[in-house]
mmCIF file of N, CA, C and O in Angstrom:
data_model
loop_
_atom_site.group_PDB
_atom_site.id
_atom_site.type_symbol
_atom_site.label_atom_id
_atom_site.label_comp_id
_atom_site.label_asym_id
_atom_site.label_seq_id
_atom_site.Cartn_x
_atom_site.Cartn_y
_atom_site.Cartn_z
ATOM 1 N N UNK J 1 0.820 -1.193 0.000
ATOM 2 C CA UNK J 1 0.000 0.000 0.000
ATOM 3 C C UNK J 1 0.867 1.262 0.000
ATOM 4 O O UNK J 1 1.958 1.300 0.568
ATOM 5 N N UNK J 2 0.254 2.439 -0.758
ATOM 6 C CA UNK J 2 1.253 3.902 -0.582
ATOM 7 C C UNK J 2 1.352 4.059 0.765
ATOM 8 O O UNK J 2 2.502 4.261 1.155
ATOM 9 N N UNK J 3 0.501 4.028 1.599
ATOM 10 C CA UNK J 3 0.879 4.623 2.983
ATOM 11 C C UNK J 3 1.822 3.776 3.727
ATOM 12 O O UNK J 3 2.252 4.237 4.784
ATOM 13 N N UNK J 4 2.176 2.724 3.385
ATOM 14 C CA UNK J 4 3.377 1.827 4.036
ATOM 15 C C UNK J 4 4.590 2.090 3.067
ATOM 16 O O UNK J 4 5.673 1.997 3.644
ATOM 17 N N UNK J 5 4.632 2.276 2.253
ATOM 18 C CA UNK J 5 5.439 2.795 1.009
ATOM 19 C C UNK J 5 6.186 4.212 1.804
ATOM 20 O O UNK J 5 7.371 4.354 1.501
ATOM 21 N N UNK J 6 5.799 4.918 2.463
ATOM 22 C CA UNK J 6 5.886 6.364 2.484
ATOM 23 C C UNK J 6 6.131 6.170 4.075
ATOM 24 O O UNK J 6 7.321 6.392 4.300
ATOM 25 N N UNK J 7 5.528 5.884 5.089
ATOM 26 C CA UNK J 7 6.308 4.832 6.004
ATOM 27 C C UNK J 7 7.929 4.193 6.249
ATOM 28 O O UNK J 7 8.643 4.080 7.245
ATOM 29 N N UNK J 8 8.060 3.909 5.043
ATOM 30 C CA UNK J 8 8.948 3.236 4.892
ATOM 31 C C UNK J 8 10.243 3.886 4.395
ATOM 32 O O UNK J 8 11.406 3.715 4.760
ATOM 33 N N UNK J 9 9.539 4.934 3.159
ATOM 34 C CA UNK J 9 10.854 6.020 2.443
ATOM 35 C C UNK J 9 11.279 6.918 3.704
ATOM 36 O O UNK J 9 12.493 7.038 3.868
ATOM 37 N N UNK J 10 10.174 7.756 4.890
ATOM 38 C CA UNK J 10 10.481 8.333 5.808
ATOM 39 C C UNK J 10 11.528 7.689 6.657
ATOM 40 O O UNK J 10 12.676 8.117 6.531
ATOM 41 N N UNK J 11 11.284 6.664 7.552
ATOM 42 C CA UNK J 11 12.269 5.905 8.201
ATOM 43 C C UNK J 11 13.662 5.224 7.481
ATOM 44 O O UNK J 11 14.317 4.517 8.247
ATOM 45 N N UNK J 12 14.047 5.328 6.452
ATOM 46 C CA UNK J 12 15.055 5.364 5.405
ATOM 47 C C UNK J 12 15.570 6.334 5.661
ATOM 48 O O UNK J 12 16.666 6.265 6.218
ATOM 49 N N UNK J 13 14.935 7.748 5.332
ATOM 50 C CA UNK J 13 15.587 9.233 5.070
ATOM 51 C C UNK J 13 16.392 9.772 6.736
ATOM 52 O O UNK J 13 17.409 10.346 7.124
ATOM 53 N N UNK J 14 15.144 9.134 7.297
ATOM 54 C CA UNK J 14 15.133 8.911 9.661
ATOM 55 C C UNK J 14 17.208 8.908 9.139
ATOM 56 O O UNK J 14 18.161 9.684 9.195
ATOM 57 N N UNK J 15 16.897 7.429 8.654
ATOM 58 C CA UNK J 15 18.576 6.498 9.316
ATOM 59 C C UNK J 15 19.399 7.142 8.452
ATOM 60 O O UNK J 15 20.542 7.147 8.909
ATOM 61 N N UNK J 16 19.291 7.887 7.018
ATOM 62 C CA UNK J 16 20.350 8.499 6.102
ATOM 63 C C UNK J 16 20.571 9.493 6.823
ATOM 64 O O UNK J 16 21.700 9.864 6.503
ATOM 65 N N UNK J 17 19.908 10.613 8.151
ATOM 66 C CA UNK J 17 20.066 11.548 7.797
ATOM 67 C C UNK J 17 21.227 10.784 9.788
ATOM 68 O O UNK J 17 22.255 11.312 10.214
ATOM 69 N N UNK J 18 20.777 10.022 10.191
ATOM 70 C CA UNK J 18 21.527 9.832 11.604
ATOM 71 C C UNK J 18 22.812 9.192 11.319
ATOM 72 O O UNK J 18 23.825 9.195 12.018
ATOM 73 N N UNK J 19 22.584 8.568 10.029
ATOM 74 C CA UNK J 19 24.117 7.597 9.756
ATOM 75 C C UNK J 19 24.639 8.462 8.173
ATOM 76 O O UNK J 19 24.188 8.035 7.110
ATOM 77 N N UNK J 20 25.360 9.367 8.183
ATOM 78 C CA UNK J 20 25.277 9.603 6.580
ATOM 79 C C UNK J 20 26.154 9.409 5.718
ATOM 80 O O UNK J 20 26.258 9.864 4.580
ATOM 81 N N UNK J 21 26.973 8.517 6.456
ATOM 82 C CA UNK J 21 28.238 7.844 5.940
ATOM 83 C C UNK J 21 28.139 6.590 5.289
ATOM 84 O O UNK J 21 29.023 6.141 4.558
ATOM 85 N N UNK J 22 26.734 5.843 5.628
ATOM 86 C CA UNK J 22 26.180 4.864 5.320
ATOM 87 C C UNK J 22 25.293 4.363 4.128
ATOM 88 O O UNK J 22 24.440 5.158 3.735
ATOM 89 N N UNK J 23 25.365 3.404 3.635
ATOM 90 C CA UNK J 23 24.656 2.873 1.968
ATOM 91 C C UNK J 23 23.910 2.061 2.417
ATOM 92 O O UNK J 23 24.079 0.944 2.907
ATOM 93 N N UNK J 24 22.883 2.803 2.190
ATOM 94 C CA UNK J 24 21.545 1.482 2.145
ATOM 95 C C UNK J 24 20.847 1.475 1.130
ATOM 96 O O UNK J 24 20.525 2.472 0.484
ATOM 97 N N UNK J 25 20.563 0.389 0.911
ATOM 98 C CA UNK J 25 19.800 -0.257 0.164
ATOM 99 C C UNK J 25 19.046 -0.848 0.510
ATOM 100 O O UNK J 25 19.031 -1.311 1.651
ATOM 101 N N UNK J 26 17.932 -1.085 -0.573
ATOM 102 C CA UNK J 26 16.331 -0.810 -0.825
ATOM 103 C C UNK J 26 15.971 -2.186 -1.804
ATOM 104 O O UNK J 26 15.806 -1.974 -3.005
ATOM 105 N N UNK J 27 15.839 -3.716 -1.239
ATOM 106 C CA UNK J 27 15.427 -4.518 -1.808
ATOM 107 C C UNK J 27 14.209 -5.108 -1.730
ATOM 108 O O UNK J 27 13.741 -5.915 -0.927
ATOM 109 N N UNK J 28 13.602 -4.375 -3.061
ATOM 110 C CA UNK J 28 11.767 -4.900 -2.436
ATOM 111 C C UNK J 28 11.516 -6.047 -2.729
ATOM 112 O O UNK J 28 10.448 -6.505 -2.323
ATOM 113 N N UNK J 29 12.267 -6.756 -3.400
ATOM 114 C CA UNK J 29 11.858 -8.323 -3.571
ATOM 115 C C UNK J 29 13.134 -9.280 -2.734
ATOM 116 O O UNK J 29 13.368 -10.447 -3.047
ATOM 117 N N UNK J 30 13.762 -8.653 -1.803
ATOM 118 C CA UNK J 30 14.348 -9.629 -1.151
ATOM 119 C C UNK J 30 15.739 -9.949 -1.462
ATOM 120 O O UNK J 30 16.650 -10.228 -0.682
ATOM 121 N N UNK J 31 15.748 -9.843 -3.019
ATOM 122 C CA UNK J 31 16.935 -10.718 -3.766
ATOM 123 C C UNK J 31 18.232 -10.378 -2.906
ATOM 124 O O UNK J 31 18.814 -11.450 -2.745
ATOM 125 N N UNK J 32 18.646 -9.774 -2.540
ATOM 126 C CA UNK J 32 20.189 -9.457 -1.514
ATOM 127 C C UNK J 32 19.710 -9.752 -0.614
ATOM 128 O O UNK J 32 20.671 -10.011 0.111
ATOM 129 N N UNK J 33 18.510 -9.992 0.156
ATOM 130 C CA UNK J 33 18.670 -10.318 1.546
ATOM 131 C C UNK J 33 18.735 -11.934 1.054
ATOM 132 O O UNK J 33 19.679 -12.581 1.508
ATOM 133 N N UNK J 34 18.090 -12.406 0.438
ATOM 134 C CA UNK J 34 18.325 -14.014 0.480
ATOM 135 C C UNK J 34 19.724 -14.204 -0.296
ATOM 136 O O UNK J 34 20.297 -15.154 0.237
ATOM 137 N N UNK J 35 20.299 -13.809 -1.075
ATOM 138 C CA UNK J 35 21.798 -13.791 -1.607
ATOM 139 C C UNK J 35 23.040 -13.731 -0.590
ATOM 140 O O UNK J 35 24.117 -14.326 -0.558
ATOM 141 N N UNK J 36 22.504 -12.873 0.138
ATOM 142 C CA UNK J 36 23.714 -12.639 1.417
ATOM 143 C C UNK J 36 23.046 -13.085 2.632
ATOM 144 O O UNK J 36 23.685 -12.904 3.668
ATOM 145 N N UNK J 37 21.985 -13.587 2.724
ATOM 146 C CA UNK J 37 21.571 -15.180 3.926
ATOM 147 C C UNK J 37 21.887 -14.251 5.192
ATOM 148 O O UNK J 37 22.550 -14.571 6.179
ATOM 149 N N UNK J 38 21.089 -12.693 4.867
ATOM 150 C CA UNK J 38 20.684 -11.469 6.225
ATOM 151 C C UNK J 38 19.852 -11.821 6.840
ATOM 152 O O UNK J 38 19.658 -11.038 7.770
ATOM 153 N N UNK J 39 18.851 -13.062 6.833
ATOM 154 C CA UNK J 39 17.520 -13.248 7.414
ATOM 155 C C UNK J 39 16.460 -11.874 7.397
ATOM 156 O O UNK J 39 16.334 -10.910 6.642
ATOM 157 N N UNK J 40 15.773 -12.342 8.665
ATOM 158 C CA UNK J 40 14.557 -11.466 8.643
ATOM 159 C C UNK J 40 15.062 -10.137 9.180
ATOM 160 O O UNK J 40 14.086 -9.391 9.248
ATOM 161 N N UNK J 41 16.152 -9.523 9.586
ATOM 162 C CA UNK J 41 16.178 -8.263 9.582
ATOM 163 C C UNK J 41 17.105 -7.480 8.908
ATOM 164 O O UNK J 41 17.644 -6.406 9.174
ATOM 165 N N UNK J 42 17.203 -8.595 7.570
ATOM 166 C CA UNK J 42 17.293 -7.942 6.177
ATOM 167 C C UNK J 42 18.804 -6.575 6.649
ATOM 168 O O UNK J 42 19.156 -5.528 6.106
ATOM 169 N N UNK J 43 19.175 -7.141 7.571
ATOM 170 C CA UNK J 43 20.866 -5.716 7.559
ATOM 171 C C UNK J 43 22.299 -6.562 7.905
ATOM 172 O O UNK J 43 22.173 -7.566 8.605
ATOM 173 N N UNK J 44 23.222 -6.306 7.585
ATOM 174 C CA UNK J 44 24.394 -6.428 7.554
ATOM 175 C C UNK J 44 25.395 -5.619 7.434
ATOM 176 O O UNK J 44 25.005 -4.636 6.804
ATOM 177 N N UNK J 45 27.088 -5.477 7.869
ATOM 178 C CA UNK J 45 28.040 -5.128 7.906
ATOM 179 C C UNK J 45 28.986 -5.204 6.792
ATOM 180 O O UNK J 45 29.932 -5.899 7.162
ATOM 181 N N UNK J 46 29.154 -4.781 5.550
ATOM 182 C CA UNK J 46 29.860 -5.257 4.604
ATOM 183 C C UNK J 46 31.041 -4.317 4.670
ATOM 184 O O UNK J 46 30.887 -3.139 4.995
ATOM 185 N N UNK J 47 32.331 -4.877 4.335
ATOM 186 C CA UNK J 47 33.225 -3.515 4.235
ATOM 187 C C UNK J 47 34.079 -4.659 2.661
ATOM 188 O O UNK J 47 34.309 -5.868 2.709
ATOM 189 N N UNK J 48 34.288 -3.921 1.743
ATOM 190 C CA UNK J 48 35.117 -3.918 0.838
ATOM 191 C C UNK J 48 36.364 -3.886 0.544
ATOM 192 O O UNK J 48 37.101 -3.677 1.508
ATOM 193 N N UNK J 49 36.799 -4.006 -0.341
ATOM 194 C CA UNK J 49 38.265 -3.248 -1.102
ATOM 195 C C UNK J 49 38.076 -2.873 -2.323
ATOM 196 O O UNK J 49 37.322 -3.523 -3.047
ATOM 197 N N UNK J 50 38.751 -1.713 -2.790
ATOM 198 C CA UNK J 50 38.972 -1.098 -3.991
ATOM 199 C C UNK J 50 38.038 -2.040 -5.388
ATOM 200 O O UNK J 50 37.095 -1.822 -6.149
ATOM 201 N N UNK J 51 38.720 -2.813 -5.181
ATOM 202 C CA UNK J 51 38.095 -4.118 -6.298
ATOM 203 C C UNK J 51 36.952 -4.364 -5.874
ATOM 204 O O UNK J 51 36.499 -4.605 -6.993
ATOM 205 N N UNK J 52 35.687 -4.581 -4.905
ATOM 206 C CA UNK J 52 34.254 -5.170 -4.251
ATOM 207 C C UNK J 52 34.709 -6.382 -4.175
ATOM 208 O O UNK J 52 34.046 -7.350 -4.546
ATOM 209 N N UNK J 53 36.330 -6.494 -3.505
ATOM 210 C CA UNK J 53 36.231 -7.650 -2.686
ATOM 211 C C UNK J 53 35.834 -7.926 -1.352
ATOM 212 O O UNK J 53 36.495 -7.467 -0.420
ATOM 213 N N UNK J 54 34.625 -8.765 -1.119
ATOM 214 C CA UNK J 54 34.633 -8.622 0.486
ATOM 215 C C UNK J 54 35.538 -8.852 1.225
ATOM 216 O O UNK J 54 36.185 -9.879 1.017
ATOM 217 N N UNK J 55 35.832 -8.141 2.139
ATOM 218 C CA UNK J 55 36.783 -8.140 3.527
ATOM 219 C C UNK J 55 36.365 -8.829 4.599
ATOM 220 O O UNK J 55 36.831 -9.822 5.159
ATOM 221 N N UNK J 56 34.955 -7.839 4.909
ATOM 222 C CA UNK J 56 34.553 -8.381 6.182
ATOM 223 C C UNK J 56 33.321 -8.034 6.029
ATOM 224 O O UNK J 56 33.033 -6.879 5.717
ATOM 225 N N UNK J 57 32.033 -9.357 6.302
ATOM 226 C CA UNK J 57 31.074 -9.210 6.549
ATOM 227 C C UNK J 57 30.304 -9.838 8.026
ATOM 228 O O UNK J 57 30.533 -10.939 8.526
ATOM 229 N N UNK J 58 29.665 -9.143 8.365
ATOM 230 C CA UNK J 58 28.256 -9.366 9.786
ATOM 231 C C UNK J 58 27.470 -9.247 9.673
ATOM 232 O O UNK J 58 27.149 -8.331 8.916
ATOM 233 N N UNK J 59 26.577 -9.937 10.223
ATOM 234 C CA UNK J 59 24.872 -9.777 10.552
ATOM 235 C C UNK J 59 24.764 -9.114 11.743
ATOM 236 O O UNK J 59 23.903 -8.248 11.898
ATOM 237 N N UNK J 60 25.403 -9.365 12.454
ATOM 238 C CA UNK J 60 25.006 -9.248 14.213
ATOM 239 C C UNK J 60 25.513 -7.820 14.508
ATOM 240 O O UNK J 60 25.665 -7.156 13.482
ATOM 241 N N UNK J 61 25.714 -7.395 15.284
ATOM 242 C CA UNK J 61 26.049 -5.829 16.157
ATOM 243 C C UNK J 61 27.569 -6.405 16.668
ATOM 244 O O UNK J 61 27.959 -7.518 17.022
ATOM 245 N N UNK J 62 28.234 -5.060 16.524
ATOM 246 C CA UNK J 62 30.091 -5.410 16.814
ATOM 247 C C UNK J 62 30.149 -5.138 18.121
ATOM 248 O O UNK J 62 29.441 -4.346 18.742
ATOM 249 N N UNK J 63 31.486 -6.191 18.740
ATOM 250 C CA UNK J 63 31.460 -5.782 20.525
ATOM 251 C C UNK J 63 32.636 -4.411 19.860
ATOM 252 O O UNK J 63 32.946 -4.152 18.698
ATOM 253 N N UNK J 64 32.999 -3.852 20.987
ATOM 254 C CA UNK J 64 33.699 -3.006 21.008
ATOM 255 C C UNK J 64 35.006 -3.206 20.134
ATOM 256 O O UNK J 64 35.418 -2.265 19.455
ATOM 257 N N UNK J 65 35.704 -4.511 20.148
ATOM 258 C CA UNK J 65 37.100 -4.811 19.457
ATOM 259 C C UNK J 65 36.496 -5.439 18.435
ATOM 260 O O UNK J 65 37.394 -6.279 18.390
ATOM 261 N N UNK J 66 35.873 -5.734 17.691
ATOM 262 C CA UNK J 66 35.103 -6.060 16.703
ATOM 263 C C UNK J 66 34.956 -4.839 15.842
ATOM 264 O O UNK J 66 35.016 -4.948 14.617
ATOM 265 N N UNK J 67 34.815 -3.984 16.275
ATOM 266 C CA UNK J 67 34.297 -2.644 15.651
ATOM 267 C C UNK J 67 35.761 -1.601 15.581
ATOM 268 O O UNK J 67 35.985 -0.856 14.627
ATOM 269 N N UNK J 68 36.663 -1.735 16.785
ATOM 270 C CA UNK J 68 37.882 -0.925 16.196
ATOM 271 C C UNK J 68 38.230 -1.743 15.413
ATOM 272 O O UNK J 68 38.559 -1.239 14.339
ATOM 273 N N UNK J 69 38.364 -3.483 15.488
ATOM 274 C CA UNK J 69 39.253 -4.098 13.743
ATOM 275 C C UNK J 69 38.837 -3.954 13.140
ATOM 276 O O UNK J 69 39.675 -4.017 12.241
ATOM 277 N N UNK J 70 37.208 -3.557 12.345
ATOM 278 C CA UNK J 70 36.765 -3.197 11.388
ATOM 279 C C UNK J 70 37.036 -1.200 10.992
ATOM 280 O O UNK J 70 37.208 -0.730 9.867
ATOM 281 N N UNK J 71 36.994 -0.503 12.166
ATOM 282 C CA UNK J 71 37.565 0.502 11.390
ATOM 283 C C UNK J 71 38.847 0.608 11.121
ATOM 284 O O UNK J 71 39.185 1.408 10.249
ATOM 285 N N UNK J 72 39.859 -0.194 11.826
ATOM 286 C CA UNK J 72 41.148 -0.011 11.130
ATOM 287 C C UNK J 72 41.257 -0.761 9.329
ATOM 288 O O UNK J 72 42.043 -0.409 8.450
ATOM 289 N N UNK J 73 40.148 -1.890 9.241
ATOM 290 C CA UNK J 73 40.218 -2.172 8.063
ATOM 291 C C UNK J 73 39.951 -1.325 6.875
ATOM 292 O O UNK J 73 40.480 -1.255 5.766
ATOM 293 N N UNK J 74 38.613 -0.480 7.653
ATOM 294 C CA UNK J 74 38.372 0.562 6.654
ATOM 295 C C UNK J 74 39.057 1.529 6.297
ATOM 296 O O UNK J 74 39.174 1.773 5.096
ATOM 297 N N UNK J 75 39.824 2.502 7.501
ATOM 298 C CA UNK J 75 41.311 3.229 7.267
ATOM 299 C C UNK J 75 42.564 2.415 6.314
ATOM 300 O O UNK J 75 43.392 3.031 5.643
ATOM 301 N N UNK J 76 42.512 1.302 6.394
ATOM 302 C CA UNK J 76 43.624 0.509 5.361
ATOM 303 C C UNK J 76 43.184 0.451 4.387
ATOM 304 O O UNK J 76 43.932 -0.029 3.536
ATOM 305 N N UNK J 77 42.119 0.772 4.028
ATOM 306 C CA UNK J 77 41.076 0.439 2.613
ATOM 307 C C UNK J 77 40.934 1.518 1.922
ATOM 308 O O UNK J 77 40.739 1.523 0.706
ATOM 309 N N UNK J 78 41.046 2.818 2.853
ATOM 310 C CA UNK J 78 40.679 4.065 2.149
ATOM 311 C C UNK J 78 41.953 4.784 1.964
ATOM 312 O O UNK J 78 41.619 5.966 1.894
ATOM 313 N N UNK J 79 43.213 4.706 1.848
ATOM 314 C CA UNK J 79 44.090 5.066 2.016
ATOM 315 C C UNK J 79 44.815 5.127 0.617
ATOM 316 O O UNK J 79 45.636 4.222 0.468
ATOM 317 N N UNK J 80 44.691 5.950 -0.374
ATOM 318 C CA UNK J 80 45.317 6.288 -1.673
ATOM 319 C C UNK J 80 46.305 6.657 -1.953
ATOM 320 O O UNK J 80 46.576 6.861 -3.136
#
């Protein structure tokens, strides 16, 4: 329905405007959430390299040292 449609673009724009460093994506038929096996709350942690090789991916929420090795990966990643 439009009114869940619009629901839905709002709480999107909510998390772009609190995280804005962040890429989300918008799969209305699923296909990446069942491709990358996110289950039902459809989110994950992906970090890359230059090439879209995966590095490091999560489903779950990072403990604290979980989350500095992933930003040092990303500082090693972004580094030209």
């Amino acid at each position: 329905p439009k009114i869940r449609t619009m629901e839905i673009i709002n709480e999107l724009e909510k998390n772009k405007r609190i995280h804005p460093q962040a890429t989300i994506v918008v799969d209305a038929k699923g296909q990446g959430v069942m491709e990358w096996d996110l289950g039902k709350a459809g989110r994950g942690l992906i970090v890359t390299d230059e090439q879209g090789v995966v590095k490091y991916f999560s489903r779950q929420a990072l403990s604290e040292a979980e989350l500095a090795s992933v930003m040092e990966l990303v500082r090693a990643h972004s580094k030209s």
